[in-house]
XYZ file of C-alpha atoms in Angstrom:
777
model
C 19.557 159.619 140.214
C 19.315 162.470 137.677
C 21.734 164.508 139.740
C 24.285 161.681 139.722
C 23.912 161.279 135.966
C 24.550 164.973 135.454
C 27.591 164.762 137.681
C 28.994 161.853 135.698
C 28.380 163.740 132.454
C 30.394 166.652 133.837
C 33.216 164.261 134.769
C 33.129 162.705 131.287
C 33.309 166.097 129.600
C 36.320 166.951 131.731
C 38.009 163.680 130.795
C 37.351 164.422 127.090
C 38.750 167.906 127.685
C 41.974 166.355 129.007
C 41.998 163.549 126.378
C 40.351 164.932 123.188
C 41.351 161.735 121.343
C 38.207 160.239 122.928
C 36.361 162.569 120.601
C 38.690 161.752 117.649
C 40.580 164.995 118.082
C 44.176 165.778 119.072
C 44.104 169.497 119.868
C 43.625 170.222 123.584
C 43.424 173.481 125.530
C 43.724 171.682 128.864
C 46.584 173.023 131.004
C 48.739 170.888 133.264
C 47.018 172.336 136.359
C 43.625 171.430 134.944
C 44.835 167.949 134.081
C 45.947 167.338 137.672
C 42.408 168.116 138.843
C 40.934 165.802 136.201
C 43.447 163.069 137.145
C 42.206 163.245 140.764
C 38.648 162.771 139.529
C 39.685 159.677 137.491
C 41.586 158.275 140.469
C 38.720 159.027 142.807
C 36.311 157.157 140.598
C 38.876 154.243 140.228
C 38.452 154.179 136.471
C 42.099 154.677 135.477
C 42.354 151.321 133.680
C 39.101 151.787 131.776
C 39.990 155.315 130.664
C 43.511 154.228 129.616
C 42.185 151.317 127.567
C 39.532 153.493 125.994
C 42.169 156.092 125.049
C 44.347 153.381 123.477
C 41.402 152.143 121.408
C 40.736 155.633 120.101
C 44.450 156.218 119.386
C 44.509 153.034 117.316
C 41.318 154.086 115.528
C 42.725 157.548 114.779
C 45.959 156.124 113.408
C 44.098 153.598 111.280
C 41.620 156.092 109.794
C 43.697 159.256 109.572
C 47.461 158.900 109.891
C 48.103 155.685 107.931
C 45.897 156.519 104.886
C 47.414 160.020 104.685
C 50.926 158.526 104.784
C 50.339 155.821 102.167
C 48.461 158.140 99.815
C 51.799 159.597 98.675
C 53.209 156.184 97.688
C 52.238 156.250 94.034
C 53.965 154.369 91.234
C 55.887 157.018 89.283
C 58.938 156.812 87.009
C 60.684 160.124 87.763
C 63.314 159.705 90.476
C 63.205 163.302 91.684
C 59.400 163.176 92.113
C 59.685 159.908 94.003
C 62.363 161.488 96.182
C 60.084 164.450 96.997
C 57.044 162.260 97.672
C 58.897 160.056 100.138
C 60.357 163.074 101.903
C 56.898 164.645 102.152
C 55.317 161.416 103.430
C 57.923 160.980 106.176
C 57.717 164.656 107.204
C 53.903 164.496 107.484
C 54.087 161.257 109.448
C 56.698 162.731 111.776
C 54.518 165.783 112.448
C 51.457 163.608 112.964
C 53.270 161.439 115.490
C 54.633 164.507 117.293
C 51.088 165.873 117.591
C 50.416 162.989 120.005
C 53.180 164.161 122.381
C 50.918 165.949 124.929
C 48.398 163.126 124.823
C 51.122 160.516 125.345
C 52.648 162.407 128.256
C 49.268 162.530 130.046
C 48.579 158.918 129.128
C 51.916 157.984 130.734
C 50.891 159.732 133.973
C 47.536 157.983 133.860
C 49.125 154.584 133.215
C 51.399 155.053 136.230
C 48.301 155.185 138.453
C 47.002 151.884 137.058
C 47.697 148.830 139.161
C 47.277 146.098 136.536
C 50.827 146.404 135.056
C 49.409 145.607 131.635
C 51.859 146.025 128.674
C 51.003 148.773 126.230
C 51.020 147.039 122.839
C 53.726 144.701 124.059
C 55.841 147.431 125.672
C 56.159 148.535 129.286
C 56.646 152.158 128.254
C 53.707 154.098 126.816
C 55.850 155.956 124.275
C 57.437 152.747 123.002
C 54.037 151.062 122.918
C 52.666 153.956 120.867
C 55.534 153.690 118.348
C 54.902 149.981 118.115
C 51.240 150.743 117.386
C 52.225 153.272 114.707
C 54.478 150.724 112.990
C 51.873 147.962 113.187
C 49.103 150.205 111.858
C 51.222 151.462 108.950
C 52.434 148.040 107.955
C 48.924 146.585 108.142
C 47.958 148.914 105.271
C 51.124 148.429 103.217
C 50.379 149.068 99.508
C 51.755 146.768 96.807
C 53.898 149.442 95.147
C 55.211 151.033 98.350
C 58.824 150.243 97.377
C 58.828 152.410 94.224
C 59.291 155.851 95.754
C 61.493 154.463 98.542
C 63.784 153.032 95.868
C 63.787 156.381 94.016
C 64.668 158.162 97.263
C 67.672 155.998 98.064
C 68.798 155.621 94.469
C 69.046 159.370 93.958
C 70.716 159.806 97.339
C 73.303 157.119 96.599
C 74.050 158.621 93.185
C 74.765 161.962 94.837
C 76.934 160.379 97.530
C 78.827 158.180 95.062
C 79.373 161.164 92.761
C 80.729 163.204 95.661
C 83.190 160.405 96.488
C 84.287 160.172 92.855
C 84.672 163.952 92.725
C 86.893 163.851 95.810
C 89.052 161.065 94.309
C 89.472 162.653 90.866
C 88.121 165.832 89.316
C 85.098 165.071 87.134
C 85.268 167.102 83.906
C 81.645 166.803 82.755
C 78.946 169.217 81.615
C 76.268 167.939 84.025
C 76.349 166.739 87.626
C 76.410 162.919 87.753
C 74.564 162.973 91.080
C 71.334 164.864 90.437
C 71.741 165.017 86.605
C 71.240 168.803 86.546
C 73.530 171.428 85.095
C 76.259 172.404 87.553
C 74.717 175.845 87.846
C 71.470 174.246 89.045
C 72.984 171.391 91.055
C 70.653 170.139 93.813
C 73.122 167.755 95.442
C 73.476 169.815 98.625
C 69.679 169.984 99.018
C 69.336 166.240 98.349
C 71.974 165.448 100.974
C 70.275 167.687 103.565
C 66.850 166.162 102.916
C 68.365 162.674 102.897
C 69.928 163.075 106.345
C 66.826 164.757 107.818
C 64.435 162.113 106.469
C 66.530 159.221 107.745
C 66.835 160.865 111.176
C 63.059 161.004 111.424
C 62.696 157.382 110.331
C 65.246 156.330 112.960
C 63.375 158.282 115.673
C 60.123 156.624 114.629
C 61.950 153.251 114.565
C 60.614 152.774 111.040
C 63.854 152.784 109.063
C 64.515 149.056 109.214
C 60.881 147.966 108.953
C 59.818 150.372 106.223
C 62.964 150.764 104.118
C 65.195 147.884 105.251
C 64.333 145.345 102.527
C 64.086 147.982 99.793
C 67.433 149.362 100.902
C 68.974 145.886 100.926
C 67.660 145.087 97.436
C 68.873 148.404 96.093
C 72.371 147.997 97.550
C 72.570 144.457 96.219
C 71.689 145.735 92.753
C 74.389 148.390 93.057
C 76.910 145.770 94.176
C 76.075 143.566 91.163
C 76.248 146.533 88.769
C 79.585 147.658 90.211
C 81.056 144.143 89.987
C 79.958 143.714 86.356
C 81.269 147.147 85.404
C 84.622 146.622 87.101
C 85.352 142.947 86.474
C 83.642 141.684 83.309
C 86.089 140.372 80.714
C 89.224 141.095 82.773
C 90.967 138.145 84.401
C 94.583 139.223 84.879
C 93.924 141.325 88.009
C 92.646 140.498 91.483
C 89.552 142.507 92.387
C 88.718 141.263 95.891
C 90.639 144.024 97.674
C 89.214 146.733 95.374
C 85.641 145.509 95.888
C 86.062 145.282 99.663
C 87.473 148.815 99.722
C 84.553 150.121 97.632
C 82.074 148.399 99.969
C 83.685 149.903 103.078
C 84.420 153.392 101.767
C 81.321 154.016 99.667
C 78.473 151.689 100.591
C 79.056 151.279 104.326
C 79.837 154.977 104.820
C 76.561 155.805 103.083
C 74.669 153.299 105.219
C 76.271 154.621 108.393
C 75.113 158.116 107.493
C 71.583 156.740 107.039
C 71.515 155.200 110.514
C 73.394 158.033 112.200
C 71.587 161.071 110.743
C 74.519 162.184 108.602
C 77.420 161.168 110.831
C 80.081 158.953 109.278
C 80.689 157.142 112.584
C 78.060 155.354 114.724
C 77.570 156.784 118.234
C 79.871 154.926 120.642
C 77.159 154.640 123.316
C 74.409 153.293 121.022
C 74.893 149.547 120.766
C 71.681 149.049 118.794
C 72.897 151.224 115.918
C 76.355 149.657 116.047
C 74.878 146.151 115.905
C 72.506 147.094 113.071
C 75.368 148.508 110.983
C 77.623 145.534 111.781
C 74.926 143.034 110.717
C 74.218 144.998 107.552
C 77.931 145.032 106.711
C 78.245 141.290 107.305
C 75.244 140.612 105.085
C 76.481 142.884 102.294
C 80.026 141.525 102.442
C 78.665 138.003 101.972
C 76.539 139.219 99.063
C 79.605 140.895 97.533
C 81.543 137.614 97.622
C 78.488 135.698 96.384
C 77.862 138.035 93.427
C 81.531 138.195 92.442
C 81.842 134.411 92.619
C 78.716 133.906 90.477
C 80.105 136.268 87.844
C 83.415 134.424 87.804
C 81.661 131.045 87.677
C 79.770 132.195 84.563
C 83.125 133.187 83.024
C 85.070 130.196 84.351
C 85.442 128.371 81.039
C 87.142 131.408 79.441
C 89.202 131.948 82.612
C 90.472 128.367 82.409
C 91.278 128.623 78.695
C 93.336 131.774 79.396
C 95.203 130.230 82.343
C 97.914 131.029 83.578
C 97.289 134.644 82.481
C 94.006 134.438 84.408
C 95.654 133.189 87.613
C 94.543 136.284 89.656
C 90.887 135.530 88.809
C 91.345 131.892 89.925
C 92.908 133.144 93.182
C 89.880 135.379 93.748
C 87.496 132.463 93.209
C 89.534 130.403 95.673
C 89.135 133.083 98.345
C 85.412 133.493 97.659
C 84.625 129.763 97.716
C 85.837 129.665 101.327
C 83.308 132.389 102.182
C 80.307 131.150 100.160
C 78.500 127.879 99.465
C 78.912 127.941 95.665
C 81.270 125.010 95.130
C 78.497 122.701 93.882
C 77.217 125.432 91.581
C 80.749 125.950 90.235
C 81.195 122.229 89.521
C 77.833 121.919 87.785
C 78.262 125.101 85.730
C 81.788 124.224 84.595
C 80.773 120.654 83.738
C 77.953 121.980 81.550
C 80.295 124.495 79.892
C 82.870 121.811 79.105
C 80.248 119.441 77.697
C 78.590 122.160 75.610
C 81.703 123.843 74.246
C 84.228 121.009 74.057
C 82.763 117.530 74.073
C 81.298 117.227 70.605
C 82.611 116.099 67.202
C 83.122 119.670 65.992
C 86.148 120.152 68.263
C 89.504 118.592 67.367
C 91.041 116.206 69.877
C 94.230 118.328 70.331
C 92.030 121.330 71.207
C 90.119 119.244 73.762
C 93.407 118.061 75.271
C 94.717 121.633 75.469
C 91.550 122.747 77.265
C 91.714 119.683 79.539
C 95.316 120.457 80.512
C 94.415 124.100 81.245
C 91.492 122.851 83.341
C 93.797 120.601 85.359
C 96.255 123.411 86.032
C 93.621 126.020 86.871
C 91.524 123.772 89.128
C 94.596 122.531 90.973
C 95.382 126.140 91.830
C 91.744 126.713 92.776
C 91.402 123.565 94.900
C 94.664 121.834 95.921
C 92.683 118.929 97.402
C 91.732 117.885 93.831
C 88.053 117.281 94.666
C 86.697 119.902 92.232
C 89.033 118.679 89.473
C 87.959 115.077 90.001
C 84.273 116.009 89.895
C 84.382 118.397 86.936
C 86.565 116.381 84.572
C 84.692 113.056 84.746
C 82.746 113.763 81.496
C 85.941 114.945 79.767
C 87.821 111.756 80.669
C 84.897 109.616 79.575
C 84.621 111.455 76.243
C 88.365 111.287 75.533
C 88.352 107.569 76.319
C 85.875 107.041 73.474
C 87.759 109.139 70.908
C 89.891 106.970 68.654
C 92.676 109.509 68.144
C 93.103 110.560 71.777
C 96.151 108.419 72.513
C 97.889 109.442 69.291
C 97.165 113.119 69.998
C 98.591 112.804 73.512
C 101.724 111.037 72.308
C 102.171 113.527 69.427
C 101.919 116.405 71.875
C 104.463 114.744 74.173
C 107.059 114.783 71.399
C 106.212 118.038 69.626
C 109.013 120.399 68.764
C 109.151 124.050 69.768
C 107.358 126.018 72.435
C 103.638 125.891 72.961
C 103.311 122.140 73.426
C 101.755 121.737 76.855
C 102.654 118.081 77.294
C 106.188 118.422 75.942
C 106.777 121.166 78.510
C 105.200 118.985 81.204
C 107.473 116.070 80.246
C 110.583 118.263 80.435
C 109.354 119.705 83.747
C 108.879 116.198 85.150
C 112.481 115.323 84.250
C 113.777 118.538 85.833
C 111.791 117.932 89.013
C 113.163 114.397 89.230
C 116.717 115.722 88.988
C 116.300 118.538 91.480
C 114.061 117.044 94.144
C 114.056 113.771 95.993
C 111.006 112.315 97.577
C 109.454 114.637 100.122
C 108.071 113.341 103.356
C 104.517 114.372 103.994
C 104.193 116.778 106.920
C 101.922 115.058 109.424
C 101.017 118.334 111.144
C 99.683 119.753 107.841
C 97.310 116.845 107.213
C 93.768 117.845 106.309
C 90.783 115.487 106.026
C 89.101 115.004 102.666
C 86.048 117.183 102.001
C 82.691 115.475 102.591
C 81.928 115.430 98.844
C 85.203 113.718 97.904
C 85.110 110.330 96.184
C 86.039 107.802 98.919
C 87.572 105.480 96.307
C 90.418 107.941 95.697
C 92.807 109.053 98.410
C 93.991 112.609 98.891
C 97.559 111.624 97.965
C 96.314 110.155 94.656
C 94.441 113.336 93.785
C 97.324 115.628 94.727
C 100.199 113.472 93.468
C 99.055 112.799 89.917
C 100.703 115.072 87.386
C 99.064 116.006 84.097
C 100.608 113.151 82.135
C 99.518 110.666 84.811
C 95.976 111.958 84.586
C 95.978 111.465 80.833
C 97.406 107.964 81.221
C 94.777 107.190 83.876
C 92.035 107.881 81.340
C 92.899 104.446 79.962
C 94.400 102.971 83.117
C 97.498 101.593 81.402
C 100.938 102.870 80.410
C 101.218 100.133 77.796
C 98.692 101.746 75.489
C 100.628 105.008 75.477
C 103.993 103.306 75.043
C 102.672 101.202 72.150
C 101.214 104.283 70.508
C 104.556 106.045 70.897
C 106.245 103.061 69.231
C 103.822 103.330 66.322
C 104.260 107.097 66.066
C 108.050 106.783 66.279
C 108.001 104.103 63.584
C 105.893 106.310 61.314
C 108.214 109.231 61.888
C 111.372 107.226 61.287
C 110.029 105.646 58.107
C 108.550 108.863 56.713
C 111.530 111.158 57.219
C 114.064 111.514 54.459
C 116.720 112.765 56.876
C 116.221 111.374 60.370
C 117.280 113.470 63.359
C 118.174 110.639 65.713
C 119.565 113.025 68.352
C 116.168 114.655 68.755
C 114.401 111.293 68.932
C 116.895 110.007 71.516
C 116.305 113.124 73.632
C 112.554 112.525 73.645
C 113.070 108.847 74.355
C 115.221 109.628 77.395
C 112.524 111.964 78.737
C 109.869 109.315 78.188
C 112.028 106.687 79.914
C 112.124 108.878 83.018
C 108.346 109.109 82.901
C 107.315 105.567 81.889
C 110.343 103.476 82.873
C 113.189 101.965 80.839
C 111.684 98.503 80.477
C 108.585 99.915 78.786
C 110.642 101.688 76.111
C 113.351 99.120 75.391
C 111.827 98.338 71.985
C 112.065 102.008 71.011
C 115.781 102.024 71.846
C 116.292 99.113 69.473
C 114.308 100.931 66.765
C 116.597 103.953 66.984
C 119.629 101.688 67.012
C 118.337 100.072 63.791
C 118.390 103.482 62.098
C 122.030 104.179 62.974
C 122.997 100.586 62.103
C 121.248 100.919 58.733
C 123.359 103.967 57.852
C 126.536 102.043 58.642
C 125.445 98.920 56.715
C 124.424 100.983 53.661
C 127.868 102.587 53.634
C 129.592 99.203 53.826
C 127.424 97.605 51.101
C 127.936 100.546 48.749
C 131.663 99.721 48.883
C 131.042 96.083 47.813
C 132.481 95.629 44.296
C 129.822 93.046 43.334
C 127.071 95.500 44.213
C 128.790 98.569 42.835
C 127.829 97.874 39.212
C 124.131 97.554 40.069
C 124.382 100.688 42.164
C 125.686 102.673 39.188
C 122.353 102.321 37.407
C 120.419 103.609 40.387
C 121.411 103.956 44.029
C 119.489 102.436 46.911
C 119.620 102.728 50.675
C 117.817 100.213 52.821
C 116.434 100.746 56.284
C 117.094 97.439 58.022
C 114.654 96.815 60.871
C 114.667 94.192 63.631
C 111.217 92.784 62.951
C 110.426 91.597 66.506
C 111.059 95.062 67.987
C 109.035 97.156 65.524
C 105.235 97.504 65.542
C 103.432 95.404 62.934
C 103.298 96.857 59.426
C 100.207 96.965 57.268
C 99.971 93.947 55.028
C 99.955 95.312 51.484
C 100.887 93.503 48.294
C 102.988 95.118 45.575
C 104.812 93.380 42.736
C 107.892 95.424 41.821
C 109.360 95.593 38.293
C 111.909 92.877 37.500
C 114.923 95.206 37.398
C 114.030 96.501 40.871
C 113.628 92.982 42.221
C 117.015 92.030 40.783
C 118.588 95.062 42.402
C 117.077 94.183 45.789
C 118.235 90.566 45.387
C 121.803 91.788 44.821
C 121.492 93.999 47.909
C 120.333 90.951 49.899
C 123.350 88.901 48.726
C 125.690 91.717 49.713
C 124.014 91.899 53.123
C 124.259 88.122 53.618
C 127.928 88.257 52.730
C 128.401 90.997 55.310
C 126.311 89.444 58.110
C 126.776 85.760 57.437
C 123.785 84.040 59.067
C 121.245 86.821 58.469
C 119.061 87.729 55.494
C 116.530 90.388 54.494
C 112.766 90.216 53.998
C 111.763 93.203 51.865
C 108.648 95.320 52.371
C 108.225 96.605 48.808
C 105.339 98.958 49.634
C 107.394 100.947 52.173
C 109.946 103.702 51.651
C 110.476 106.600 49.238
C 111.725 106.675 45.666
C 113.518 109.618 44.061
C 112.707 109.561 40.340
C 113.536 111.778 37.393
C 110.943 111.949 34.600
C 111.655 113.356 31.146
C 108.637 113.792 28.894
C 108.697 116.187 25.989
C 110.592 119.289 27.028
C 109.730 118.777 30.667
C 111.943 117.252 33.361
C 110.531 116.457 36.786
C 112.405 115.444 39.951
C 109.950 113.838 42.358
C 109.963 111.882 45.603
C 107.135 109.353 45.513
C 106.034 106.112 47.142
C 107.223 102.722 45.747
C 103.668 102.175 44.505
C 103.627 105.360 42.403
C 107.158 104.714 41.137
C 106.202 101.172 40.047
C 103.057 102.445 38.382
C 104.817 105.068 36.238
C 107.623 102.632 35.349
C 105.068 100.318 33.731
C 103.948 103.223 31.526
C 107.592 103.599 30.465
C 107.502 100.169 28.794
C 103.941 100.422 27.524
C 102.053 103.733 27.063
C 98.530 102.331 27.497
C 97.216 100.106 30.291
C 93.831 98.935 31.459
C 93.168 98.740 35.161
C 92.875 94.926 35.010
C 96.287 94.654 33.293
C 97.900 96.809 35.981
C 96.196 94.680 38.602
C 97.760 91.535 37.114
C 101.214 93.114 36.875
C 101.342 94.837 40.279
C 99.201 92.410 42.328
C 97.323 95.367 43.829
C 93.525 95.478 44.331
C 91.652 97.335 41.589
C 90.001 99.803 43.976
C 93.408 100.769 45.409
C 94.830 101.208 41.900
C 91.919 103.408 40.880
C 92.400 105.607 43.927
C 96.159 105.996 43.742
C 96.522 106.524 39.990
C 94.938 109.943 40.515
C 98.348 111.166 41.698
C 99.809 110.957 38.186
C 96.580 112.286 36.711
C 96.906 115.367 38.936
C 100.390 115.944 37.516
C 99.039 115.701 33.950
C 101.198 112.675 33.019
C 98.430 110.073 32.768
C 94.895 110.515 31.449
C 91.884 108.221 31.463
C 91.127 107.482 27.797
C 87.983 105.519 28.629
C 86.523 103.888 31.695
C 89.385 102.153 33.599
C 91.724 102.594 30.617
C 94.740 104.887 31.082
C 97.307 106.284 28.652
C 100.581 108.131 29.022
C 100.230 111.745 27.880
C 102.584 112.632 25.052
C 105.226 115.303 25.334
C 103.152 118.186 23.899
C 100.286 117.651 26.334
C 102.267 116.539 29.354
C 102.098 118.518 32.563
C 99.103 120.582 31.412
C 97.518 120.216 34.788
C 96.084 122.764 37.123
C 99.110 122.470 39.395
C 101.654 125.311 39.035
C 105.018 124.039 37.763
C 106.893 125.462 40.778
C 104.795 123.245 43.084
C 105.036 120.028 41.113
C 108.398 118.988 42.519
C 107.130 119.338 46.084
C 103.802 117.713 45.452
C 103.048 114.502 47.308
C 99.740 112.734 47.121
C 97.557 113.520 50.114
C 96.707 109.861 50.665
C 100.361 108.902 50.755
C 101.234 111.680 53.156
C 98.450 111.083 55.652
C 98.340 107.309 55.617
C 100.302 105.426 58.260
C 102.351 102.414 57.184
C 101.891 100.825 60.598
C 99.013 98.580 61.581
C 96.321 100.419 63.549
C 96.134 100.115 67.348
C 92.983 98.032 66.920
C 94.745 95.628 64.553
C 97.715 95.361 66.911
C 95.468 94.655 69.866
C 93.651 91.980 67.919
C 97.010 90.318 67.272
C 97.972 90.505 70.952
C 94.684 88.956 72.038
C 95.324 85.976 69.773
C 97.883 84.924 72.398
C 94.965 84.031 74.672
C 93.282 81.789 72.139
C 95.380 78.693 72.878
C 94.711 79.109 76.610
C 90.971 79.493 75.991
C 90.873 76.418 73.737
C 92.638 74.402 76.449
C 90.192 75.572 79.127
C 87.102 74.772 77.097
C 88.507 71.424 75.971
C 88.993 70.310 79.584
C 85.964 72.017 81.204
C 83.498 71.890 78.280
C 81.871 75.311 78.922
C 82.690 78.403 80.977
C 81.127 81.822 81.627
C 82.955 84.997 80.604
C 83.965 85.969 84.159
C 85.489 82.547 84.865
C 87.505 82.634 81.608
C 88.781 86.101 82.518
C 89.867 84.970 85.998
C 91.674 81.891 84.670
C 93.487 83.934 82.022
C 94.709 86.319 84.720
C 96.158 83.321 86.599
C 97.625 81.228 83.796
C 98.404 83.711 81.007
C 99.834 86.523 83.112
C 103.335 86.190 81.648
C 102.292 86.540 78.021
C 102.915 89.846 76.205
C 99.947 92.213 76.057
C 98.112 90.387 78.832
C 96.401 93.444 80.329
C 93.022 92.399 79.003
C 89.854 93.907 80.423
C 86.574 92.060 80.724
C 85.047 94.108 77.886
C 88.001 93.409 75.572
C 87.716 89.685 76.291
C 83.968 89.761 75.621
C 84.523 91.450 72.245
C 87.272 88.952 71.365
C 85.097 85.952 72.242
C 82.143 87.424 70.346
C 84.406 87.642 67.277
C 85.158 83.945 67.670
C 81.419 83.251 67.934
C 80.808 85.122 64.665
C 83.529 83.101 62.941
C 81.914 79.859 64.275
C 84.916 78.883 66.403
C 82.840 79.241 69.587
C 79.160 79.269 70.354
C 77.361 80.974 73.225
C 74.488 79.338 75.060
C 72.929 80.609 78.287
C 75.903 82.845 79.040
C 78.327 79.907 78.648
C 81.001 79.719 75.934
C 81.705 76.343 74.257
C 84.041 75.200 71.514
C 82.304 74.709 68.192
C 82.429 71.175 66.865
C 84.571 70.818 63.773
């Protein structure tokens, strides 16, 4: 028994001699001839499997206790790039040498494994060498330190700087004092050394199959950072150039060439027979190209509000976003970001309505270029439409912009463009073979043809859902313009009217045609009356020209009272008689508060020629007959409310002609003190009171609408008389059936509710349980 034990001990010592790893050592003096003898002993004893497994356990133990700790000990958190570069190089070199020191052991282990009959995988691999590399990777990664990425990032950052600098140097000579790659003086440039070490280190990582697992994520993060930095440097604040092609070229020429050299040990082309390397590079390129599009699109989305405001100069940037949206999933992010930007920067009281409209029009044009389907435009502009709908001056701003003179008016240009398009193009048939389904996020209530077919003016009209509102506002604006102008350019107004007729239809604008005809007729009638001998004497004292309006075709005027001086009333009466003589069965109803009066004032040594309102002319004429007036006396004479008198008398005070002697008591300033106001004398003749200039003589849109809704009242009274009580919805339905031919009958449910609530407040109706009833008289 003792002899057998001694024999086994001899065998064991020989096995350790052949495989010193069993004694936690790698150096072996065993020759190949000696190993063959030892292999026969192992085979003879039938312990191949046990010896192989025992060797594998010791290899794993050696790697875990010696190789891995030595490798990770160099991964310290340091700030200097060059030190990090050197540490990573040193760590990889030591690891490579350590792994190579297993070569003899692995070769013998392979021979031993071939004699085993269990076909057991070696760490998941059929090949011993591959199994060993798998074990090395697993052991290293099991001890991964938290800050392992620091020196890896330094290594690749410095290497990329050198490579990028070399590319820039090839493209254009760099006239600098220091090398932009290694940051040393040119006389001490280390770029060549860095490139050599870079290629050698990556070759070793590839051989160890550690490149992707150890440096892959760090490398990806670093390249992504470089892509973002390059995009910001190249593209920030510039929107008039397309950068997609330049960025793709930079990615292919600089980044992908550098990556290829990493995987191919310095070669700029992957080996044609190595599909694994080719696939790895192709996947990396696909991933980085997507990230390039994603990063560029995010930058442009952050700048999209400014890009839209600068459209069409920024059209190349919009085209780039259009390309990138097809390659990324950022459409929802774009919509949300742009909506927030519009709400934050536009939709608040601090922004004027014309500025909001200008931005809205630019948004429509830019987003239509970005997304011809109209889905993004429809989604993004919902808050803008809602906000504009609630602004009181939106319609007037739109109509004013439609008829603005000169270049720069977006809507005026759009109106002229619409007319030109109508002349040049007939209706186009839709190409059935180019049909595309709506995107999944499109609003199903709107068809694709609606989204694509609506021009800018239609979209503005659709904010309110009715052309009538815009046409009525144009009537009011036209009336204001015609009544305010001293010299009326009817040719210009007719040109705008013709353009609007093409856009809104002739029937909608018939009233406006009559209004313009009234102006030309008034000129002719004034000329004829001035030749009347009976009127000529009155006209010698002071001349007058009347603007004769067809009352039923003009918008309602504001109801204001003004009692004119007797001599003026006599003059207007004579004008009326002359008109009746001329027209026979027609007469005139004067609006004394409307129009302009040219007056000449002599006071002291001063002479003033002014154009003022009838109110101001009447006021100063009363001071001609009596130099001192109290506010109550003026109120009795002029039939004007005291608060209006107090406000408007400030015009003559500003000119220094009237002063307030005591509270609500005014006197005419004598000649020596007259015109001693703060207003320079050269501006006095042009001065017009701000209130008079800004105030419209027409009734407001709200007042007009109230008048139109009164048409319904007789129908509502009839309904409630016959049916006793009705809910709001039923009244609305019956009005749509029975009052559909009345003017201004496009009445929404909300408008009707507000109208009926007004009647409730005035005790003409009462509301009980959601039912409206007539109030008992």
